[in-house]
Amino acid sequence: MFSRRLILMASMAKRFYCECKKNTKRSVAVIGAAGGVGQPLTLLLKLNPCIGELKVHDIVNVAGVGTDVSHIETASTVKHSTGKDLTETLKGGVDIIVVPAGSPRKPGQNREDLFNTNAQIAFDIAKAMAQHSPQSIILIITNPVNSLVPIVCEVLKSAGKLCPERVLGVSTLDSVRAATFIAEVACLDPKDVTVPLVGGHSAKTIVPLISKTHPQVCIEGEKLCNLIKRIKEAGDEVVKAKDGKGSATLSTAYAASRLVFAILRALNGESNIVESAFVKSDELPDVDYLATPLILGKNGVEKNLGIGKMSEYEQKLFCEAMTQLKKDIELGEKFATDQL
Ligand code: LMR
């Protein structure tokens, strides 16, 4: 169950930057740095004083991005590398690898439709990570997160390099959106709102636990149904608004940077840092991966806070989500097994 203290810890985790001593500066690699998410993410990471070395990679057009951000007057060095080979970026190991590489969706597509394009990309990157930087904390942004995180884990497992607590699917954007939309409905400041998110990262699998929102909100009936629908389908809202020019990039980059910064603070010894993410999980007997609130620590996930107690309505949504999530996970695992 989520205690009041944990909810407060989660809201404290929203604090952006950490204090950093020189000897605790970390290295972060962005794979897919020239893309719609990669570019603003690289910018946000360059602003964080806890990052000593920023390595940016993409298959094309990354020299401009790397050179551009390298002119910003923060102390981190920026190295860029291009092509299919990730050796240059990952050799010697980096602390955190963030992966936004791959294709975004177009109007009419859902995240699952990206599987055929992005599964192979995630597979190849996972092979390189297993070979060159198996100790990294790995954050997967590329969709469909529900299937690509299992692919990455299977590849690392087959190389004997899997540390499940170090592989996270980025679902932070769901928490970000939930806080924004709840604050709008309840007339609160979004920065004060924390809501646990469970399930996965797709319209059918995102389950916001509004009953556990801090501060408590009283939203019922049609208002509640509309709010939950909006949180679940917020990615579609952006795809529609962009009208053929892709999906959410700026808010995705912000959300991913929030998770990276939370991990940096945990790596640097801060305790009780809570964020939700999609990870390998023992929470349910028949679903191997699940998004839940997590306490972050020096090794990635220090403690899984689980799904907690849900309202009747949330339980119904959660059961529906699990039917889809199982299929998404199986799809990823099958792809990896067939390729290995
Ligand atoms: C989002 O939630 O906006 C991202 O996962 C991108 C998408 O395709 O919706």
Short mmCIF file of C-alpha atoms and ligand atoms in Angstrom, two decimals:
data_model
loop_
_atom_site.label_atom_id
_atom_site.label_comp_id
_atom_site.label_asym_id
_atom_site.label_seq_id
_atom_site.Cartn_x
_atom_site.Cartn_y
_atom_site.Cartn_z
CA MET A 1 0.00 0.00 0.00
CA PHE A 2 1.25 3.54 -0.73
CA SER A 3 1.83 5.31 2.54
CA ARG A 4 1.53 9.07 2.86
CA ARG A 5 5.29 9.20 3.37
CA LEU A 6 5.99 7.42 0.08
CA ILE A 7 3.69 9.78 -1.77
CA LEU A 8 5.58 12.70 -0.28
CA MET A 9 8.85 11.06 -1.29
CA ALA A 10 7.50 10.76 -4.83
CA SER A 11 6.66 14.43 -4.95
CA MET A 12 10.13 15.27 -3.65
CA ALA A 13 11.55 13.18 -6.50
CA LYS A 14 10.15 15.75 -8.89
CA ARG A 15 12.86 18.18 -7.77
CA PHE A 16 14.92 18.56 -10.89
CA TYR A 17 18.64 18.89 -10.34
CA CYS A 18 20.91 17.47 -7.68
CA GLU A 19 23.80 19.09 -5.91
CA CYS A 20 26.94 17.61 -7.41
CA LYS A 21 30.47 17.28 -6.27
CA LYS A 22 33.05 16.93 -9.01
CA ASN A 23 33.86 13.31 -8.20
CA THR A 24 30.23 12.22 -8.45
CA LYS A 25 29.67 13.39 -12.01
CA ARG A 26 28.19 10.71 -14.23
CA SER A 27 28.29 9.70 -17.87
CA VAL A 28 25.05 9.49 -19.86
CA ALA A 29 24.58 8.23 -23.43
CA VAL A 30 21.59 9.11 -25.63
CA ILE A 31 20.98 6.62 -28.47
CA GLY A 32 18.80 8.33 -31.07
CA ALA A 33 19.94 11.83 -30.10
CA ALA A 34 19.19 13.51 -33.44
CA GLY A 35 15.48 12.63 -33.41
CA GLY A 36 12.41 14.51 -32.21
CA VAL A 37 12.79 13.31 -28.61
CA GLY A 38 16.58 12.93 -28.70
CA GLN A 39 17.33 16.60 -29.41
CA PRO A 40 15.35 18.25 -26.58
CA LEU A 41 16.43 15.42 -24.26
CA THR A 42 20.08 16.10 -25.08
CA LEU A 43 19.53 19.78 -24.33
CA LEU A 44 17.90 19.05 -20.95
CA LEU A 45 20.68 16.61 -20.01
CA LYS A 46 23.36 19.16 -20.93
CA LEU A 47 21.86 21.51 -18.33
CA ASN A 48 22.30 19.05 -15.47
CA PRO A 49 25.47 19.69 -13.42
CA CYS A 50 25.57 16.04 -12.28
CA ILE A 51 26.46 14.88 -15.79
CA GLY A 52 30.18 15.01 -16.52
CA GLU A 53 30.11 13.33 -19.91
CA LEU A 54 27.29 13.33 -22.42
CA LYS A 55 27.62 10.90 -25.33
CA VAL A 56 25.19 11.36 -28.18
CA HIS A 57 24.63 8.83 -30.93
CA ASP A 58 22.40 8.53 -33.95
CA ILE A 59 22.59 6.81 -37.31
CA VAL A 60 22.62 10.21 -39.09
CA ASN A 61 22.76 13.97 -38.38
CA VAL A 62 24.16 13.76 -34.87
CA ALA A 63 27.33 15.84 -35.38
CA GLY A 64 25.24 19.02 -35.55
CA VAL A 65 23.30 18.17 -32.39
CA GLY A 66 26.47 17.28 -30.46
CA THR A 67 28.38 20.37 -31.60
CA ASP A 68 25.40 22.62 -30.96
CA VAL A 69 24.81 21.57 -27.33
CA SER A 70 28.55 21.43 -26.64
CA HIS A 71 28.58 25.27 -26.79
CA ILE A 72 26.33 25.52 -23.71
CA GLU A 73 28.37 26.74 -20.73
CA THR A 74 27.89 23.76 -18.42
CA ALA A 75 30.86 21.67 -17.36
CA SER A 76 29.99 18.41 -19.15
CA THR A 77 31.90 17.29 -22.21
CA VAL A 78 29.91 16.19 -25.26
CA LYS A 79 31.02 13.44 -27.61
CA HIS A 80 29.07 12.46 -30.68
CA SER A 81 29.30 9.38 -32.86
CA THR A 82 27.33 8.15 -35.81
CA GLY A 83 26.63 5.03 -37.88
CA LYS A 84 25.23 1.63 -36.98
CA ASP A 85 28.10 0.76 -34.65
CA LEU A 86 27.65 1.79 -31.01
CA THR A 87 31.15 0.77 -29.87
CA GLU A 88 32.47 4.35 -29.79
CA THR A 89 29.51 5.52 -27.69
CA LEU A 90 29.37 2.65 -25.21
CA LYS A 91 32.91 1.32 -24.90
CA GLY A 92 34.32 1.56 -21.41
CA GLY A 93 30.79 1.73 -20.03
CA VAL A 94 28.50 4.64 -19.20
CA ASP A 95 26.37 5.10 -16.09
CA ILE A 96 23.04 5.63 -17.84
CA ILE A 97 21.92 4.84 -21.40
CA VAL A 98 18.72 6.50 -22.63
CA VAL A 99 17.14 5.13 -25.81
CA PRO A 100 14.68 7.26 -27.80
CA ALA A 101 15.87 5.72 -31.15
CA GLY A 102 13.26 4.52 -33.62
CA SER A 103 10.19 5.71 -35.51
CA PRO A 104 7.34 7.72 -33.99
CA ARG A 105 3.74 6.96 -34.86
CA LYS A 106 1.50 8.68 -37.37
CA PRO A 107 -2.20 9.54 -37.05
CA GLY A 108 -4.30 6.37 -37.03
CA GLN A 109 -1.45 4.26 -35.63
CA ASN A 110 -1.22 3.07 -32.05
CA ARG A 111 2.04 2.36 -30.25
CA GLU A 112 1.77 -1.37 -31.01
CA ASP A 113 1.89 -0.56 -34.75
CA LEU A 114 5.49 0.57 -34.28
CA PHE A 115 6.61 -2.91 -33.25
CA ASN A 116 7.63 -4.04 -36.73
CA THR A 117 9.94 -1.04 -37.21
CA ASN A 118 11.27 -0.56 -33.71
CA ALA A 119 11.69 -4.13 -32.39
CA GLN A 120 14.80 -4.77 -34.51
CA ILE A 121 16.26 -1.39 -33.53
CA ALA A 122 15.83 -2.19 -29.82
CA PHE A 123 17.25 -5.68 -30.37
CA ASP A 124 20.41 -4.36 -32.08
CA ILE A 125 20.96 -1.67 -29.45
CA ALA A 126 20.49 -4.25 -26.68
CA LYS A 127 23.18 -6.45 -28.28
CA ALA A 128 25.60 -3.52 -28.28
CA MET A 129 24.72 -2.62 -24.68
CA ALA A 130 25.27 -6.24 -23.60
CA GLN A 131 28.67 -6.23 -25.29
CA HIS A 132 30.04 -2.81 -24.38
CA SER A 133 28.24 -1.46 -21.31
CA PRO A 134 26.31 -4.20 -19.48
CA GLN A 135 26.50 -2.40 -16.12
CA SER A 136 24.60 0.67 -17.31
CA ILE A 137 21.18 1.66 -16.10
CA ILE A 138 19.13 1.44 -19.30
CA LEU A 139 16.06 3.59 -19.98
CA ILE A 140 13.87 2.63 -22.95
CA ILE A 141 11.71 5.44 -24.34
CA THR A 142 11.11 3.92 -27.81
CA ASN A 143 7.63 2.51 -28.39
CA PRO A 144 6.04 0.10 -27.90
CA VAL A 145 7.70 0.20 -24.46
CA ASN A 146 5.57 -2.77 -23.29
CA SER A 147 7.22 -5.04 -25.88
CA LEU A 148 10.66 -3.46 -26.28
CA VAL A 149 11.66 -3.68 -22.60
CA PRO A 150 11.14 -7.49 -22.73
CA ILE A 151 13.25 -7.63 -25.91
CA VAL A 152 16.11 -5.75 -24.24
CA CYS A 153 15.90 -7.96 -21.14
CA GLU A 154 15.89 -11.16 -23.21
CA VAL A 155 18.98 -10.06 -25.18
CA LEU A 156 20.84 -9.15 -21.99
CA LYS A 157 19.73 -12.43 -20.39
CA SER A 158 21.01 -14.50 -23.30
CA ALA A 159 24.38 -12.73 -22.96
CA GLY A 160 24.39 -13.53 -19.23
CA LYS A 161 24.33 -9.79 -18.49
CA LEU A 162 20.79 -9.11 -17.27
CA CYS A 163 20.38 -7.10 -14.07
CA PRO A 164 16.57 -6.60 -14.12
CA GLU A 165 16.77 -3.73 -11.65
CA ARG A 166 18.84 -1.78 -14.22
CA VAL A 167 16.40 -1.90 -17.16
CA LEU A 168 13.50 0.57 -17.04
CA GLY A 169 10.80 1.41 -19.57
CA VAL A 170 10.10 5.13 -19.38
CA SER A 171 6.48 5.69 -18.39
CA THR A 172 7.19 8.93 -16.53
CA LEU A 173 5.22 10.89 -19.14
CA ASP A 174 2.05 9.20 -17.88
CA SER A 175 2.78 10.50 -14.36
CA VAL A 176 3.56 13.96 -15.76
CA ARG A 177 0.30 14.08 -17.73
CA ALA A 178 -1.76 12.67 -14.87
CA ALA A 179 -0.47 15.39 -12.52
CA THR A 180 -1.17 18.09 -15.10
CA PHE A 181 -4.71 16.95 -15.94
CA ILE A 182 -5.72 16.22 -12.33
CA ALA A 183 -4.43 19.65 -11.28
CA GLU A 184 -6.51 21.21 -14.06
CA VAL A 185 -9.72 19.47 -12.91
CA ALA A 186 -9.10 19.94 -9.18
CA CYS A 187 -7.73 23.51 -9.46
CA LEU A 188 -4.36 22.62 -7.92
CA ASP A 189 -0.78 23.52 -8.76
CA PRO A 190 0.49 20.53 -10.85
CA LYS A 191 3.85 20.64 -9.09
CA ASP A 192 2.09 19.63 -5.85
CA VAL A 193 0.22 16.69 -7.42
CA THR A 194 1.57 13.13 -7.33
CA VAL A 195 -0.33 10.16 -8.69
CA PRO A 196 0.87 6.54 -8.86
CA LEU A 197 0.67 4.97 -12.34
CA VAL A 198 0.55 1.20 -12.85
CA GLY A 199 0.19 -1.17 -15.83
CA GLY A 200 2.11 -0.36 -19.01
CA HIS A 201 2.64 2.50 -21.46
CA SER A 202 -0.16 2.35 -24.04
CA ALA A 203 -3.76 3.54 -24.10
CA LYS A 204 -5.09 0.12 -23.06
CA THR A 205 -2.50 -0.52 -20.36
CA ILE A 206 -1.96 2.82 -18.57
CA VAL A 207 -3.81 2.74 -15.23
CA PRO A 208 -3.66 5.95 -13.18
CA LEU A 209 -4.57 5.38 -9.55
CA ILE A 210 -6.53 8.58 -8.97
CA SER A 211 -7.73 7.22 -5.62
CA LYS A 212 -4.09 7.45 -4.44
CA THR A 213 -3.48 10.99 -5.66
CA HIS A 214 -1.65 13.29 -3.29
CA PRO A 215 -3.16 15.62 -2.21
CA GLN A 216 -6.40 13.64 -2.15
CA VAL A 217 -8.89 14.73 -4.79
CA CYS A 218 -12.60 14.07 -5.00
CA ILE A 219 -13.38 13.52 -8.67
CA GLU A 220 -16.30 11.21 -9.44
CA GLY A 221 -18.73 9.97 -12.08
CA GLU A 222 -18.40 11.23 -15.63
CA LYS A 223 -15.68 13.69 -14.64
CA LEU A 224 -13.53 10.81 -13.36
CA CYS A 225 -14.17 8.65 -16.46
CA ASN A 226 -13.23 11.56 -18.75
CA LEU A 227 -10.12 12.31 -16.74
CA ILE A 228 -8.90 8.70 -16.85
CA LYS A 229 -9.66 8.46 -20.58
CA ARG A 230 -7.68 11.64 -21.20
CA ILE A 231 -4.66 10.34 -19.25
CA LYS A 232 -4.78 6.98 -21.06
CA GLU A 233 -5.17 8.56 -24.51
CA ALA A 234 -2.97 11.64 -24.01
CA GLY A 235 -0.39 10.35 -26.51
CA ASP A 236 -3.14 10.21 -29.18
CA GLU A 237 -4.12 13.78 -28.31
CA VAL A 238 -0.61 14.93 -29.29
CA VAL A 239 -0.41 12.70 -32.40
CA LYS A 240 -3.69 14.20 -33.58
CA ALA A 241 -2.61 17.78 -32.85
CA LYS A 242 0.69 17.25 -34.69
CA ASP A 243 -1.36 16.14 -37.69
CA GLY A 244 1.12 13.82 -39.39
CA LYS A 245 4.28 15.36 -37.91
CA GLY A 246 4.85 12.69 -35.27
CA SER A 247 4.06 12.19 -31.60
CA ALA A 248 4.95 13.88 -28.31
CA THR A 249 8.60 14.93 -28.32
CA LEU A 250 9.00 17.86 -25.90
CA SER A 251 6.96 16.43 -23.04
CA THR A 252 8.53 13.00 -23.67
CA ALA A 253 12.01 14.52 -23.44
CA TYR A 254 11.05 16.40 -20.27
CA ALA A 255 9.62 13.23 -18.68
CA ALA A 256 12.66 11.14 -19.62
CA SER A 257 15.01 13.80 -18.24
CA ARG A 258 12.99 13.80 -15.00
CA LEU A 259 13.64 10.06 -14.67
CA VAL A 260 17.34 10.42 -15.55
CA PHE A 261 17.73 13.19 -12.96
CA ALA A 262 15.95 11.10 -10.32
CA ILE A 263 18.37 8.24 -11.05
CA LEU A 264 21.36 10.59 -10.87
CA ARG A 265 20.23 11.75 -7.45
CA ALA A 266 19.83 8.14 -6.32
CA LEU A 267 23.26 7.24 -7.73
CA ASN A 268 24.73 10.13 -5.79
CA GLY A 269 23.39 8.76 -2.53
CA GLU A 270 20.06 10.54 -2.03
CA SER A 271 17.52 8.20 -0.49
CA ASN A 272 13.77 7.74 -0.97
CA ILE A 273 13.65 8.80 -4.61
CA VAL A 274 10.36 7.49 -6.06
CA GLU A 275 9.33 7.36 -9.73
CA SER A 276 7.06 5.00 -11.68
CA ALA A 277 8.56 2.95 -14.52
CA PHE A 278 7.89 -0.24 -16.50
CA VAL A 279 10.19 -2.97 -15.18
CA LYS A 280 10.60 -6.72 -14.76
CA SER A 281 8.38 -7.48 -11.82
CA ASP A 282 7.34 -10.27 -9.46
CA GLU A 283 4.16 -8.47 -8.46
CA LEU A 284 1.77 -10.74 -10.40
CA PRO A 285 2.20 -14.47 -11.04
CA ASP A 286 1.41 -14.31 -14.77
CA VAL A 287 2.68 -10.88 -15.90
CA ASP A 288 6.48 -10.56 -15.97
CA TYR A 289 6.76 -6.81 -16.53
CA LEU A 290 4.71 -4.03 -14.96
CA ALA A 291 4.82 -0.29 -14.44
CA THR A 292 4.65 0.52 -10.72
CA PRO A 293 6.09 3.16 -8.40
CA LEU A 294 9.69 2.31 -7.51
CA ILE A 295 12.26 3.48 -5.01
CA LEU A 296 15.46 4.21 -6.94
CA GLY A 297 18.89 3.48 -5.56
CA LYS A 298 22.53 3.01 -6.53
CA ASN A 299 21.72 -0.06 -8.62
CA GLY A 300 18.65 1.26 -10.37
CA VAL A 301 15.48 -0.11 -8.80
CA GLU A 302 16.08 -0.49 -5.06
CA LYS A 303 12.52 -1.46 -4.11
CA ASN A 304 9.36 -2.09 -6.10
CA LEU A 305 6.43 -0.46 -4.29
CA GLY A 306 3.93 -2.65 -6.15
CA ILE A 307 0.41 -1.87 -7.27
CA GLY A 308 -1.05 -1.05 -3.86
CA LYS A 309 -4.73 -1.02 -3.03
CA MET A 310 -7.05 0.08 -5.82
CA SER A 311 -10.62 1.33 -5.96
CA GLU A 312 -13.16 -1.02 -7.57
CA TYR A 313 -13.09 0.98 -10.79
CA GLU A 314 -9.29 0.99 -10.91
CA GLN A 315 -9.28 -2.79 -10.35
CA LYS A 316 -11.56 -3.23 -13.37
CA LEU A 317 -9.28 -1.04 -15.52
CA PHE A 318 -6.25 -2.92 -14.25
CA CYS A 319 -7.70 -6.34 -15.16
CA GLU A 320 -8.51 -5.12 -18.69
CA ALA A 321 -4.99 -3.68 -18.98
CA MET A 322 -3.38 -6.99 -17.95
CA THR A 323 -5.04 -8.89 -20.83
CA GLN A 324 -3.39 -6.54 -23.34
CA LEU A 325 -0.11 -6.23 -21.43
CA LYS A 326 0.42 -10.01 -21.44
CA LYS A 327 0.11 -10.03 -25.24
CA ASP A 328 2.51 -7.09 -25.60
CA ILE A 329 5.11 -8.79 -23.39
CA GLU A 330 4.76 -12.14 -25.19
CA LEU A 331 5.21 -10.42 -28.55
CA GLY A 332 8.52 -8.91 -27.41
CA GLU A 333 9.77 -12.12 -25.81
CA LYS A 334 8.91 -14.17 -28.90
CA PHE A 335 10.68 -11.70 -31.19
CA ALA A 336 13.83 -11.87 -29.07
CA THR A 337 13.75 -15.66 -28.79
CA ASP A 338 13.32 -16.05 -32.57
CA GLN A 339 16.29 -13.75 -33.24
CA LEU A 340 18.66 -15.17 -30.65
C1 LMR B 1 3.47 9.35 -25.69
O1 LMR B 1 2.95 8.82 -24.71
O2 LMR B 1 3.12 10.46 -26.10
C2 LMR B 1 4.61 8.64 -26.37
O3 LMR B 1 4.64 7.32 -25.96
C3 LMR B 1 4.56 8.76 -27.86
C4 LMR B 1 3.32 8.13 -28.48
O4 LMR B 1 3.46 7.48 -29.52
O5 LMR B 1 2.23 8.32 -27.95
#
